[in-house]
Every structure is written in structure tokens, then in C-alpha cells.
Short mmCIF file of C-alpha atoms (C1' of nucleotides) in Angstrom, two decimals:
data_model
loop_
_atom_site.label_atom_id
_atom_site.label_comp_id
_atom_site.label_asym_id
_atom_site.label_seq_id
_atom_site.Cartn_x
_atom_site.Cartn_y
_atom_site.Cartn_z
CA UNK A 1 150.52 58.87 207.53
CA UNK A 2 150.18 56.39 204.54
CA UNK A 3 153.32 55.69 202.51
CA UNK A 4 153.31 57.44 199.64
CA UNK A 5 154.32 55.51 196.64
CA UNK A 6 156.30 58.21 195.03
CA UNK A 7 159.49 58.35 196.51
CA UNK A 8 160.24 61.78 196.48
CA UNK A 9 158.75 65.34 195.52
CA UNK A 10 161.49 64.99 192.69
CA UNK A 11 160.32 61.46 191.63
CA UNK A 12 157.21 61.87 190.11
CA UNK A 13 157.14 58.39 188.00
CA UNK A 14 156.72 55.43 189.92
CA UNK A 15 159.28 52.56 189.14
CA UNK A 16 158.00 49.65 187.73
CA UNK A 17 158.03 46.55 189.44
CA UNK A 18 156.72 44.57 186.74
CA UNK A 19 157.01 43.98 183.02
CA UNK A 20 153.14 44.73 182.64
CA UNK A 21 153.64 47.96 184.43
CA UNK A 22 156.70 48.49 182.08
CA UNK A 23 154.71 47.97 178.97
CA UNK A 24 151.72 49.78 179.65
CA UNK A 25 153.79 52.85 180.67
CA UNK A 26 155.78 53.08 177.46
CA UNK A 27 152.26 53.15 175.65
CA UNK A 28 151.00 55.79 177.92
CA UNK A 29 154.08 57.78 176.78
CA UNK A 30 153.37 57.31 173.00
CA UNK A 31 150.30 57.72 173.09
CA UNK A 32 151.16 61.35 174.89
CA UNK A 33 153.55 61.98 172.72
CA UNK A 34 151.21 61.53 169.55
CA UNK A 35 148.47 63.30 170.94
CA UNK A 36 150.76 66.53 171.83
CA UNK A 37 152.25 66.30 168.44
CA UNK A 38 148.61 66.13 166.77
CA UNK A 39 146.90 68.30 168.74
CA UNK A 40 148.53 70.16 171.60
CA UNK A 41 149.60 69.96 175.08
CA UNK A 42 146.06 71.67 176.02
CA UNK A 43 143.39 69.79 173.95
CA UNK A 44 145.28 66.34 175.23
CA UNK A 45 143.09 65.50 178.20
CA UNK A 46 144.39 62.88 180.52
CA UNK A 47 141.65 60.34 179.28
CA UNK A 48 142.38 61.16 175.37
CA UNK A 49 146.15 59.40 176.67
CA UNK A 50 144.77 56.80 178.92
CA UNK A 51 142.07 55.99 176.15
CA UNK A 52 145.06 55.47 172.93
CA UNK A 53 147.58 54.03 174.82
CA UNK A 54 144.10 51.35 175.94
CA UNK A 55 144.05 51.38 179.56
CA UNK A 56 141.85 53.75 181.61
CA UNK A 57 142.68 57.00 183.41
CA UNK A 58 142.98 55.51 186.91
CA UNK A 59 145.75 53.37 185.39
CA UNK A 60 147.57 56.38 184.26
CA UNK A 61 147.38 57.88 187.48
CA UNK A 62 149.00 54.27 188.82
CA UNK A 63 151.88 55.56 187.09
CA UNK A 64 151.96 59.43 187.31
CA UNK A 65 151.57 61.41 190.46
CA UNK A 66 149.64 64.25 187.75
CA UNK A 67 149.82 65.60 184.18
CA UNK A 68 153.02 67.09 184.74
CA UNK A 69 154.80 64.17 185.76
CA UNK A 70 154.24 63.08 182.47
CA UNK A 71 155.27 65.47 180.48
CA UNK A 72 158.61 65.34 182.54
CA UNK A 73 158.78 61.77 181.64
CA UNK A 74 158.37 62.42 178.46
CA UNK A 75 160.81 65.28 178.28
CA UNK A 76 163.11 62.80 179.64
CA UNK A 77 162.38 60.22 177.07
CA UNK A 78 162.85 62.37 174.16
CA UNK A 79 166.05 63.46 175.90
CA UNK A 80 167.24 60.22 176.29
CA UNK A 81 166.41 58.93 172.62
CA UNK A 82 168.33 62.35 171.53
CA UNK A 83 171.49 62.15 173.89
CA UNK A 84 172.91 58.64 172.63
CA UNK A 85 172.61 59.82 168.60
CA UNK A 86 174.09 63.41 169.12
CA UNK A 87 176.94 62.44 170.95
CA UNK A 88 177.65 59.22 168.71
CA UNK A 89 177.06 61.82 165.78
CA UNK A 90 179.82 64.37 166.57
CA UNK A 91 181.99 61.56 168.55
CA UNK A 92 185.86 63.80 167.29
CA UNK A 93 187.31 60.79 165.76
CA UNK A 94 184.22 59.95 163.69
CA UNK A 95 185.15 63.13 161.80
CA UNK A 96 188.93 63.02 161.79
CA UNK A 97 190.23 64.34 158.49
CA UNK A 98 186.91 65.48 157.72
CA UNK A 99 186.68 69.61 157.11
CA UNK A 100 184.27 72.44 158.21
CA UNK A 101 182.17 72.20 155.15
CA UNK A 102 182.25 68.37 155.48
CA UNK A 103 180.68 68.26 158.96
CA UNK A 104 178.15 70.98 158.46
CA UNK A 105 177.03 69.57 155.35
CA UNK A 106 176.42 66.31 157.76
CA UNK A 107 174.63 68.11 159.89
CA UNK A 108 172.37 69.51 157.94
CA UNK A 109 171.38 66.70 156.00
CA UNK A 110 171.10 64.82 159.40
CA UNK A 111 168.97 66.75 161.07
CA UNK A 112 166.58 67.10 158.33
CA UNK A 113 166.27 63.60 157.78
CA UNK A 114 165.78 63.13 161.61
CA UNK A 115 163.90 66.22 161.72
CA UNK A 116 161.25 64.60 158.92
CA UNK A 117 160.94 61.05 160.06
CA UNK A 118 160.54 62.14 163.87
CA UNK A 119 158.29 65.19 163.55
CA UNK A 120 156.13 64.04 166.07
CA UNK A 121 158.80 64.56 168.52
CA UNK A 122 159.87 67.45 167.09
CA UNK A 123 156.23 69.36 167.18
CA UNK A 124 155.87 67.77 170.85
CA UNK A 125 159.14 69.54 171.51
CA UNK A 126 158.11 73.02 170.41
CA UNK A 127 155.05 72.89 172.52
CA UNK A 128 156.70 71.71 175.38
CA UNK A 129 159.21 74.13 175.55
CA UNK A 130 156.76 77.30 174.62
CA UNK A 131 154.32 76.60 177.16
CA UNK A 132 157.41 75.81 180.22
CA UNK A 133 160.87 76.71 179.47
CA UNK A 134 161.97 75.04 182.67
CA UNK A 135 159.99 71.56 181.92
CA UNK A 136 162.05 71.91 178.89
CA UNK A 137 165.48 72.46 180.24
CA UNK A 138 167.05 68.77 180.31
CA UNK A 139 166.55 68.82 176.38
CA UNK A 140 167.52 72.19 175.93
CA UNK A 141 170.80 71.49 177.73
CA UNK A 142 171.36 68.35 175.29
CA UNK A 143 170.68 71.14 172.23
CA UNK A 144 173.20 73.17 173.65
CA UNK A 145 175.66 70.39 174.39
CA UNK A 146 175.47 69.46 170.62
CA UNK A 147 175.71 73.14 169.96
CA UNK A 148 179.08 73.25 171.79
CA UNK A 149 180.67 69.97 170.40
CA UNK A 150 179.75 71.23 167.23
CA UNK A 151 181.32 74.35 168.21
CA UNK A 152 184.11 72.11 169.29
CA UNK A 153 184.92 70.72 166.60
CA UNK A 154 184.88 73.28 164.09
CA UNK A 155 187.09 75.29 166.19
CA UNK A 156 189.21 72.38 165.99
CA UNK A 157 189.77 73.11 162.07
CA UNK A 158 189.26 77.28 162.75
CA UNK A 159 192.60 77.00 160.25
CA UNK A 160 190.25 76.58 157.35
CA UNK A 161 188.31 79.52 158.00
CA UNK A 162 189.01 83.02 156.41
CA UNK A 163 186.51 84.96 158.51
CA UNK A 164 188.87 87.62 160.96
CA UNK A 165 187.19 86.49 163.98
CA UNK A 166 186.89 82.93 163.66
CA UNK A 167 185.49 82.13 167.03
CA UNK A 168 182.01 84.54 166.45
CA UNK A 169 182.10 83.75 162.80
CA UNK A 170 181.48 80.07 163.93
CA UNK A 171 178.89 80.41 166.42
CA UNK A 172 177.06 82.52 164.23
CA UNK A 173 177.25 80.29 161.66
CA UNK A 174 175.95 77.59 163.53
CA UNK A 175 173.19 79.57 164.39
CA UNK A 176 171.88 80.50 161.23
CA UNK A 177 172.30 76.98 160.34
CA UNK A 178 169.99 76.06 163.54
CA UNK A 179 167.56 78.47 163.07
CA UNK A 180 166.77 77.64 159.42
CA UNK A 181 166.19 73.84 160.30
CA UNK A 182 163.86 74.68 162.95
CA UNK A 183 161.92 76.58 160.62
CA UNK A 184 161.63 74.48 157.87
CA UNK A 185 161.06 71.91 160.08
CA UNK A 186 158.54 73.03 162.36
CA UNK A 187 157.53 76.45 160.96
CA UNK A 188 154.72 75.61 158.54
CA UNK A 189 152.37 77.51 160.46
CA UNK A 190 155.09 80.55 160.18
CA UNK A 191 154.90 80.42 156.44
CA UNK A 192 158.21 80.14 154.16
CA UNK A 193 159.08 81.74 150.78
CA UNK A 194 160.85 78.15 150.37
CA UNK A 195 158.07 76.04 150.07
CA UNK A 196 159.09 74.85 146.61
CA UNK A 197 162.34 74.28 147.17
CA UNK A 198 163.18 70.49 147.68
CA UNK A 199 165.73 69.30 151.32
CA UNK A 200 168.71 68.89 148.80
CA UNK A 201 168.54 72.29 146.94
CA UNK A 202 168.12 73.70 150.34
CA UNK A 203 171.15 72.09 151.93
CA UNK A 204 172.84 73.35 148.51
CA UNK A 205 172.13 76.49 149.17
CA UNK A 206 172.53 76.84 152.70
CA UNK A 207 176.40 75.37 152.17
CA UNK A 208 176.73 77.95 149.56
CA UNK A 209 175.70 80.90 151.99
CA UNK A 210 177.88 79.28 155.14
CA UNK A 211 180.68 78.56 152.97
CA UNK A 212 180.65 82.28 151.63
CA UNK A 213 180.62 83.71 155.36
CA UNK A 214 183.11 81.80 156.41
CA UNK A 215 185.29 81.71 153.56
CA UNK A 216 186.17 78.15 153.40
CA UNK A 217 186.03 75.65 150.68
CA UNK A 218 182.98 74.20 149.91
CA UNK A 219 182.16 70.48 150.74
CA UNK A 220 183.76 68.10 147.45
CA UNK A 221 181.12 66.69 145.10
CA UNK A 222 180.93 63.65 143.93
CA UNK A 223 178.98 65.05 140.81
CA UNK A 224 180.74 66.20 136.98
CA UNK A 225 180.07 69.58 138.88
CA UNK A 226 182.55 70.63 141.18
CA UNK B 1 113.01 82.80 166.55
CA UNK B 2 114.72 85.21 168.35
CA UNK B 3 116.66 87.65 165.80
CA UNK B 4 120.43 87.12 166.38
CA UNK B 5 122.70 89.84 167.20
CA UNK B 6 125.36 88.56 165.00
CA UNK B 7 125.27 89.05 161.21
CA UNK B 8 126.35 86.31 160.18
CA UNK B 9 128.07 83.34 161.13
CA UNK B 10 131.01 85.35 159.78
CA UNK B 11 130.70 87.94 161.85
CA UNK B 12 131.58 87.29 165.43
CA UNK B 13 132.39 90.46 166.58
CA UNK B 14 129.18 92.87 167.33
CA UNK B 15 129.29 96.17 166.05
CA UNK B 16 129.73 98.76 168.44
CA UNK B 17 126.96 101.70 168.60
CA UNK B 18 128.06 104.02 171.24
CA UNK B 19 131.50 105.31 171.94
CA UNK B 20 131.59 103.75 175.18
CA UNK B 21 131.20 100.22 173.71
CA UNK B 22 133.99 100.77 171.51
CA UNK B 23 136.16 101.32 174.20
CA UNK B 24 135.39 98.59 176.20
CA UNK B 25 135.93 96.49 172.94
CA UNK B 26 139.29 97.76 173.06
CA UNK B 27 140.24 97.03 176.58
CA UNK B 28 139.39 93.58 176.20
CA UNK B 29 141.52 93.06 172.83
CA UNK B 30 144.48 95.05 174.87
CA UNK B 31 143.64 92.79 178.15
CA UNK B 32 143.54 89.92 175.71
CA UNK B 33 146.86 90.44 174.12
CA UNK B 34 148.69 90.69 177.45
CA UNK B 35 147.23 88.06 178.73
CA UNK B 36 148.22 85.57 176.06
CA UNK B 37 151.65 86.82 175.40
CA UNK B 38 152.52 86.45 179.18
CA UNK B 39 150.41 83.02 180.06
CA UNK B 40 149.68 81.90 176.74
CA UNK B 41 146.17 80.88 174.96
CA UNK B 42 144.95 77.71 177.67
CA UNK B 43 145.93 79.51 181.04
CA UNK B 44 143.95 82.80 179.61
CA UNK B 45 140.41 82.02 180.42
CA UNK B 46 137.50 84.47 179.81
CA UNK B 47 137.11 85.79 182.99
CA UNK B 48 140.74 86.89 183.60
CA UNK B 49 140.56 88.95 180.13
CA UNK B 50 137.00 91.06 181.65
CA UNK B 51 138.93 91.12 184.86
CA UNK B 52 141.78 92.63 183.45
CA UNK B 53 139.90 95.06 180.95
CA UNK B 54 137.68 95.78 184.25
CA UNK B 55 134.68 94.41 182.85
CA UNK B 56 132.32 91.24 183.32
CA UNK B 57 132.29 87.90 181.69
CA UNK B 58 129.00 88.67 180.59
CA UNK B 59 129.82 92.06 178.83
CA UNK B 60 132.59 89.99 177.16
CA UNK B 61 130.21 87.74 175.72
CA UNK B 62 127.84 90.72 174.71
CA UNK B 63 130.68 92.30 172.41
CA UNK B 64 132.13 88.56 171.20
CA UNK B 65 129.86 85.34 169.79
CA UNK B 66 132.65 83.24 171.91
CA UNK B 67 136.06 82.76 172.90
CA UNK B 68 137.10 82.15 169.04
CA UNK B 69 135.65 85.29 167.85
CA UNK B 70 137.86 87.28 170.25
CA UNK B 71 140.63 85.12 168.72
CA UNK B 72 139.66 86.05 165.27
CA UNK B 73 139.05 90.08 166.15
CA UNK B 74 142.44 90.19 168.01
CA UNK B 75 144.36 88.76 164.63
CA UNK B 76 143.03 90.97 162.66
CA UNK B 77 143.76 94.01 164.88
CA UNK B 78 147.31 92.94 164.71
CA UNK B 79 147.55 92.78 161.40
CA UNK B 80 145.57 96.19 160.63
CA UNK B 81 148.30 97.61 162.82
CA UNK B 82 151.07 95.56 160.84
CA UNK B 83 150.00 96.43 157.57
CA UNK B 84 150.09 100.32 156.66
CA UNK B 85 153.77 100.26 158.66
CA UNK B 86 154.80 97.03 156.49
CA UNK B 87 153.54 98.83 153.75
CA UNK B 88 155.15 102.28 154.08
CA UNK B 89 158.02 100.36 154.53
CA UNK B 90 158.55 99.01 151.65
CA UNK B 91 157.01 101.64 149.52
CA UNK B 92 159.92 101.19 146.36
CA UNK B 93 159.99 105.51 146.48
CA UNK B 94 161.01 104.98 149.72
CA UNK B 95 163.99 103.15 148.03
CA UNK B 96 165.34 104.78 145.28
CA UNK B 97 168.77 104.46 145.06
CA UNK B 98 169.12 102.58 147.91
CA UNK B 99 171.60 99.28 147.61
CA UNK B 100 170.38 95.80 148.24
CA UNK B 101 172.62 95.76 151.20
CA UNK B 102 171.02 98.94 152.64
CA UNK B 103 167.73 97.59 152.08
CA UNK B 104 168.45 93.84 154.18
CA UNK B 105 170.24 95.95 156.57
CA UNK B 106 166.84 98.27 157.55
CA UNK B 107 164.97 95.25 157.53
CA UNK B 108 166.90 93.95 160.37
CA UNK B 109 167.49 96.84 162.34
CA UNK B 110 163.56 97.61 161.78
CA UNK B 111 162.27 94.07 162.31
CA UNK B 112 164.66 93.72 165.53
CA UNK B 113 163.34 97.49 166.95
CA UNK B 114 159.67 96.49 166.32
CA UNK B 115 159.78 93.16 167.67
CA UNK B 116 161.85 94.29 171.04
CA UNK B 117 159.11 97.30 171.40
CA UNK B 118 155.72 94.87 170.70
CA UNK B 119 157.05 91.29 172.13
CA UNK B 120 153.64 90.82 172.92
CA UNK B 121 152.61 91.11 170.10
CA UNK B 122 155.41 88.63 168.27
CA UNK B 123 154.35 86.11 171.23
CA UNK B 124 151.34 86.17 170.95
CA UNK B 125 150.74 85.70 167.32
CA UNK B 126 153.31 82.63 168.24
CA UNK B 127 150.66 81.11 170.25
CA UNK B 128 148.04 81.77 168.06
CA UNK B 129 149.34 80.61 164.95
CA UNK B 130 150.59 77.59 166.36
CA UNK B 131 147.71 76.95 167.97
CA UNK B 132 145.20 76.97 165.03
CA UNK B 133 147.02 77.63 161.59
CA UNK B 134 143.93 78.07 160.32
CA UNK B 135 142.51 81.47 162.48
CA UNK B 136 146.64 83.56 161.76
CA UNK B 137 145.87 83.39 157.79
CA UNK B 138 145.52 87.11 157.80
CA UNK B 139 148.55 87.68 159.52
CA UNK B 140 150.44 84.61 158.01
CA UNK B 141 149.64 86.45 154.71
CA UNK B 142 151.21 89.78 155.48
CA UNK B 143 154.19 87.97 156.60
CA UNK B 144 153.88 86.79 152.71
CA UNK B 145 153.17 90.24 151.70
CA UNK B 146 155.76 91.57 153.32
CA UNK B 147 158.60 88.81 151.78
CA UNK B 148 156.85 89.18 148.24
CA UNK B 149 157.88 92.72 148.47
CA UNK B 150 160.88 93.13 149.90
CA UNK B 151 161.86 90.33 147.14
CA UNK B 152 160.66 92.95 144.41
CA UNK B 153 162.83 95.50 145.87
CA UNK B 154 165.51 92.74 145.78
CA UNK B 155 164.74 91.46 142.72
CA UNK B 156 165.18 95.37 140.97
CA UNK B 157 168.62 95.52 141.83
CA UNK B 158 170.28 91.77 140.52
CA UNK B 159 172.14 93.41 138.75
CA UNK B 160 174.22 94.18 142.06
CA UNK B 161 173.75 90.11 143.13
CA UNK B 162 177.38 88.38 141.69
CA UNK B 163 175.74 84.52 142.83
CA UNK B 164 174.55 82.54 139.58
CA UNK B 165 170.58 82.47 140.49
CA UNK B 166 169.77 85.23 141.62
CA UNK B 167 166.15 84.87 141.80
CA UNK B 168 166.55 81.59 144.07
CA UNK B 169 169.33 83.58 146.15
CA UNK B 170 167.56 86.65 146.98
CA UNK B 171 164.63 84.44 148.11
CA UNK B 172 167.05 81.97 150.17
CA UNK B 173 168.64 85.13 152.05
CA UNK B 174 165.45 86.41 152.95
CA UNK B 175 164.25 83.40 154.18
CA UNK B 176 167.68 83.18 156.27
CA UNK B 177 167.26 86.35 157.43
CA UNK B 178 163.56 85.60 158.89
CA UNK B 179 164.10 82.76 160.31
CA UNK B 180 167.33 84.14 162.75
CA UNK B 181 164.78 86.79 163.51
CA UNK B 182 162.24 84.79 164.42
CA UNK B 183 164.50 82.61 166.20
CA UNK B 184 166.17 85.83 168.01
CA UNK B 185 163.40 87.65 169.30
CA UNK B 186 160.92 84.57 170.08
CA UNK B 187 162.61 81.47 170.47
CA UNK B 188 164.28 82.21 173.84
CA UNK B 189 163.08 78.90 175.33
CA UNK B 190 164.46 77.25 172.11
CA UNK B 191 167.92 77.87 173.38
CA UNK B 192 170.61 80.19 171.45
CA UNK B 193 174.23 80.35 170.91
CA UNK B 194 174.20 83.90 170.60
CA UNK B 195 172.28 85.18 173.73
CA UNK B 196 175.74 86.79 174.37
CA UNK B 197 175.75 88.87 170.82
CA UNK B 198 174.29 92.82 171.07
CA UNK B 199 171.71 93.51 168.33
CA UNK B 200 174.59 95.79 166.73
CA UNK B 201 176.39 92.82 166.00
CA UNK B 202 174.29 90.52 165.51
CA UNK B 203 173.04 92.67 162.40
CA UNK B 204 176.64 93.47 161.43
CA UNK B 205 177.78 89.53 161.17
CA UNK B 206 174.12 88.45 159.11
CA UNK B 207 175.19 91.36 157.13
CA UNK B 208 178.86 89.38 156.38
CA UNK B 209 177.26 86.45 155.87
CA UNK B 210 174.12 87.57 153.44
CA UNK B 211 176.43 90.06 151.47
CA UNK B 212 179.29 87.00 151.22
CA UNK B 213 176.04 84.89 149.86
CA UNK B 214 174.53 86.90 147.49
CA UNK B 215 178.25 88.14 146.73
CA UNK B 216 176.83 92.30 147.00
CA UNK B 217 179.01 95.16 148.50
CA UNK B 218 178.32 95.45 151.60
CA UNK B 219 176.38 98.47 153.42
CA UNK B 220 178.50 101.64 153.11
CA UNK B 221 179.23 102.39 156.98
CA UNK B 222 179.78 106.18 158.51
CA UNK B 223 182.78 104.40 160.53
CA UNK B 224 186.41 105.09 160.28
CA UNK B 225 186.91 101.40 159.12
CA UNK B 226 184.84 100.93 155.95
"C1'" DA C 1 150.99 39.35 199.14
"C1'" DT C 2 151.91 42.69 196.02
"C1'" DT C 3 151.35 45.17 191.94
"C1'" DA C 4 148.47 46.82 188.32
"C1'" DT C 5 144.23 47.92 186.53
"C1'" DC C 6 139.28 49.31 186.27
"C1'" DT C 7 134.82 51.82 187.36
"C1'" DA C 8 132.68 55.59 189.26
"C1'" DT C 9 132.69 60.06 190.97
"C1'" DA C 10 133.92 64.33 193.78
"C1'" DG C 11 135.67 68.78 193.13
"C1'" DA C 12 137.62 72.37 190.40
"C1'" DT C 13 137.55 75.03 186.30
"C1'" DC C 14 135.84 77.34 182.52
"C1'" DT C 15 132.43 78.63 178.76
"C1'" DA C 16 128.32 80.57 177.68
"C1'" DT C 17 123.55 82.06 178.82
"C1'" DA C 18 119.46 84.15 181.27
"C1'" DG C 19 117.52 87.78 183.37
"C1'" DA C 20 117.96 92.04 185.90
"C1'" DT C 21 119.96 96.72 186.09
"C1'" DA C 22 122.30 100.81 184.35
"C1'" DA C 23 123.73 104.08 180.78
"C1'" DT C 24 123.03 106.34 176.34
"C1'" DG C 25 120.90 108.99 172.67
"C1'" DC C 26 116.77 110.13 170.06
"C1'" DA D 1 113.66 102.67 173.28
"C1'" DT D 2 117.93 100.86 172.62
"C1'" DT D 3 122.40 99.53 173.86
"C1'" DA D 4 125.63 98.05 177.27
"C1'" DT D 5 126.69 96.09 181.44
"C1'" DC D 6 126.30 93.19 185.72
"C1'" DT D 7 125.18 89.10 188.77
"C1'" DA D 8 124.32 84.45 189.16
"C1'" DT D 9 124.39 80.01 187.47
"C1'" DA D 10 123.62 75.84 184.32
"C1'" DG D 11 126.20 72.63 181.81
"C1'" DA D 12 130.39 70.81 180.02
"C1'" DT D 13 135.04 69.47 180.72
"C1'" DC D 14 138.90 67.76 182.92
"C1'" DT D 15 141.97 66.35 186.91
"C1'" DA D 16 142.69 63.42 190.46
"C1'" DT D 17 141.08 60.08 194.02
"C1'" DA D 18 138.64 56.12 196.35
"C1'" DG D 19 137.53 51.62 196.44
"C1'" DA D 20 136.81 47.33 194.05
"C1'" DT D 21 138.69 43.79 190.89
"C1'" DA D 22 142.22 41.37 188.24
"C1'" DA D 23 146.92 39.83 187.22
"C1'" DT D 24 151.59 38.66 188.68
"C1'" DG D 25 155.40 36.48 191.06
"C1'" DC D 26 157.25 34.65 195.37
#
DNA sequence: ATTATCTATAGATCTATAGATAATGC
DNA sequence: ATTATCTATAGATCTATAGATAATGC
């Protein structure tokens, strides 16, 4: 029986022994994650990959036991690129003295900005995780990790809030927050009555309506208009 | 040269001359439909919609040009079935009297009924309009139809809206409002902080929050605690 | 000597068509 | 006589492999 060079049914990705191999795989994994973004998961033939990132298909299959190997790797790239920012970005002390409205107001203007100058990755996302939840599930978990320090750290202030039942008021604050984003992010095919309306007004907004719910204070302005 | 059986290049679907055509047209837009909500658009291949519908691959191609034109017909049969209840629904006599907050408050119990009842459907039109933007126009403008006038029947009662723009505000909610639908009934695999929240409250706390936004009284409840 | 890549192609789908057969309605 | 369906298959992809060639590092 020959040696198989992948080392285990849960190690489909072989390990690169040289800096050639290195290089050539992190262009096979742009290119994939381009393609996805442009044009699906299902018009991205192996070859269409092999083909952008310049090598042929045989070499892609040097590197990936099949297609799915590479969209784990890929999952797992995008996953890893995610991990380090999120947990830098709600890091407790980076916030101390900082209020509810303060951090949401963060977030949202954060993940926007990410949101527009990584849409690849966020389109490459969608389809991912629409066509296999479970292929999805290691960046999933990382969404609901910063989901929970998030959670974490307004609870942390839950003092502020006027809502009776701070705990669900939170969550479902955060939600609402979440699910606009993704929309206006990744929703153009959805359609929006809020088109027109620019990132800033909608962040206005937005803090206007989560400020309301919760009854807190809104975030301070450096503007004449408090 | 042969003459075609289509009309036009418009015209993909063939019209059906005997009642036992029609029906076969309809098992294959019903086989359709289930087949891409549960597998999605790629894994649904021509022969497993006949199979399903308990027809041949060649009587599927008799009633549809190609595998686009089903796409097309089985749009537009969702929205013909979306449109005259969309429409009855938001018929303004069906209204009169009726306070913004009971208004946003039907909407979600409606939309949340609807979409648990026909997941297929919601799923489906996912796929599709993701897939090609382009082909869910139809349906993409009903959604539009659909916001335009439920903002009219908004927009009628401002006088009840206490937040400064009210034009800008009533559009904002709505849009809120969609996308935590949206979000709710389709993007399981997307992850949710509120898988643990009934429908009953999950309409009662958007209620908080949209009536805190817009500052309206809230919907007059038949509970003890008002 | 090992690792990485390329070329060429077998095998598996899947779409769409051709041509024969069956059902319908005048 | 026309419309609808079926069977069988050609042609187009696309995935994955086999075997040869090139590059790397001890």
C-alpha cells in the first residue's frame, strides 16, 4: 500500500516542505478566493483556480487531496485573518472607560469599513456558508465568539442601560445591529430601501434606534451638535 | 428552417395546449422548488427535477427552452403567488384607523407566519437571487413594492412618529425590520444570538426597539400588563 | 533524493437533442 | 393531425489521476 501523502483523513492540505510550495499555495488560495467572490463556489472550476493563481491543475492537486480541501483551507484562512483582529478589537482593557454607545458605535463603523474593503471575503463567506453550514463552522464559531465578547462587555456596563431586562435587551440589540451590516453589506442582490443613504448617516441612525431601545445615552459628538 | 416552438427568445416557457401538459408543467416547477430549497441550484440537475415530478428529461426539455427558462418560469410563479397576498395586505382600507405600531407589528407576525409555512420558498429565492441578480428582478421588485407601500401606510400617520425626520425614520425601521427577518428565518447557517428567542418575543422586543426609534406608542396589547 | 510542477487523459456528470412512441382532441 | 412523452445518446464540462519533467536543498 503506497504512502499516502496526506497524513490523515482530517488533513486534507499537504504541508509544505518548501518555500516554492509555500508560495504557490497562497496564490492558489487567492485566486479561489477571488473567483468564489466573483462568481460562485459552482461556476469556479478547479482549472479557472489553477489557471489565475498560474500553475496548472495537476499542481493544485499537489496541494489538495480535492475541491473540498480547499475550500476548508480557505475557510481556515479567512478564519485565521478574522480571529487575530476581533479579539485585538474587543481586547476589555482597550475599551476601559469607554460606554455602551461608545463601543457599538465602534463596531459599527468597524465592520463596515472592514466589511467594504474586504468584500471579497465577505461574498466568499456567504457562499460558503449557504451551500455547507458545517464547512462553515470554524468561522461561524469565531462570529459567535465576537458575538459573546461583545456580549461581554456590554454586560459589563448593563448599569447604563434602562431597558428592564438588560441581559435580552442586549443580545437583541446586538442582533439587529448584526443583521443590518450583513445586509448592507452583502445584500445588494436582496434590495434595500437605503440605497441612498451614505455609511455615516446609517451608523447615525442605527445609534439613534439602539440607543432608544436601550435607553442609554447616546455616543458624545465631537460636532457643535450634541 | 425548422419553425421554432418558442415565440420568442423571450419566451422560454412553451405554452401548454392540453390540460394534461399543464399539469406536468406544474409538477416540475413544484419538483423544482423542493429541489433547490433543500440541495440548492448546482446539486439540482435536470434529471432529478423529471425524476421527482415523475417525468423524463426529455419531456422537461419539451415544456422549457433550457435549464434557465425553468429558472425564469419558477420566479415568476413565486412572485404571482407573492403578489395579490402582498397586495391585499397592504390594501390602506384594510388599515383605517389602524396605528403605525399595529401596522409594523402585522408585518412581523405575517412575514414570520409566511416565511415558517413556505421556507422553501424564502430559500429558494435565496439561491436564486444570489445566484444571478439579474433572473430575481421580478421578485426583487415586489420586495420593493411591498416596502414602497408599507412606507405609504407609514408615511400617513407621521403625525404619530415623535423622531425629527420622519420620512428617513420610517424608511430606516423598515429596513431594520427586514433585514432581522431575513436574517431570522434564512440565515440559520449565518449564526444567531437569538436562536433561543420564541417568535412571540422576538416580535415583542423589535416592537420596543422600533416604537423607542420612531418614538410611537406602542401596540395596544389585550394583556393584563399594558 | 526529494519536492514541486506540468501535460495529457480517463471517468463521471450533466445538458440538450434526435427520433420513436403514446395520448389527446378535432 | 397535433401535442406530449419516452428512450437513448452525443457533446460539453469538470474532477481527479498517472506518468514525465523540472526545481530545490542536502
Amino acid at each position: 500500500m503506497a504512502k499516502s501523502p496526506w497524513i490523515s483523513d482530517l488533513r486534507w492540505v499537504r504541508t509544505a516542505r518548501q518555500p516554492r510550495s509555500r508560495r504557490t499555495l497562497g496564490l492558489l488560495l487567492d485566486a479561489a478566493e477571488e473567483l468564489i467572490s466573483e462568481k460562485g463556489l459552482d461556476d469556479t472550476a478547479v482549472g479557472d483556480i489553477a489557471s489565475r493563481a498560474g500553475c496548472s491543475v495537476g499542481a493544485f492537486y499537489h496541494h489538495f487531496r480535492d475541491k473540498g480541501a480547499l475550500i476548508q483551507a480557505l475557510l481556515a484562512r479567512l478564519a485565521e485573518e478574522f480571529r487575530a483582529t476581533m479579539r485585538a478589537a474587543v481586547d476589555p482593557a482597550r475599551w476601559e472607560g469607554a460606554s455602551i454607545a461608545e463601543i457599538l458605535e465602534a463596531y459599527l463603523e468597524f465592520s463596515l469599513e472592514a466589511g467594504r474593503e474586504r468584500s471579497g471575503l465577505n461574498r466568499a463567506q456567504l457562499v460558503l456558508a449557504l451551500r455547507d453550514p458545517a464547512a462553515g463552522a470554524q468561522l461561524l464559531e469565531l462570529q459567535h465568539e465576537l458575538g459573546r465578547r461583545l456580549a461581554d462587555l456590554l454586560r459589563a456596563r448593563r448599569d447604563e442601560v434602562g431597558h428592564g431586562d438588560a441581559e435580552r435587551a442586549i443580545d437583541f440589540a446586538l442582533e439587529q445591529l448584526r443583521s443590518m451590516l450583513i445586509l448592507r453589506l452583502e445584500g445588494v442582490s436582496l434590495g434595500s430601501r437605503l440605497e441612498s443613504l451614505g455609511d455615516a448617516e446609517f451608523v447615525r441612525e442605527a445609534m439613534a434606534s439602539v440607543c432608544a431601545y436601550l435607553q442609554i445615552l447616546p455616543p458624545p459628538r465631537p460636532e457643535y451638535r450634541t
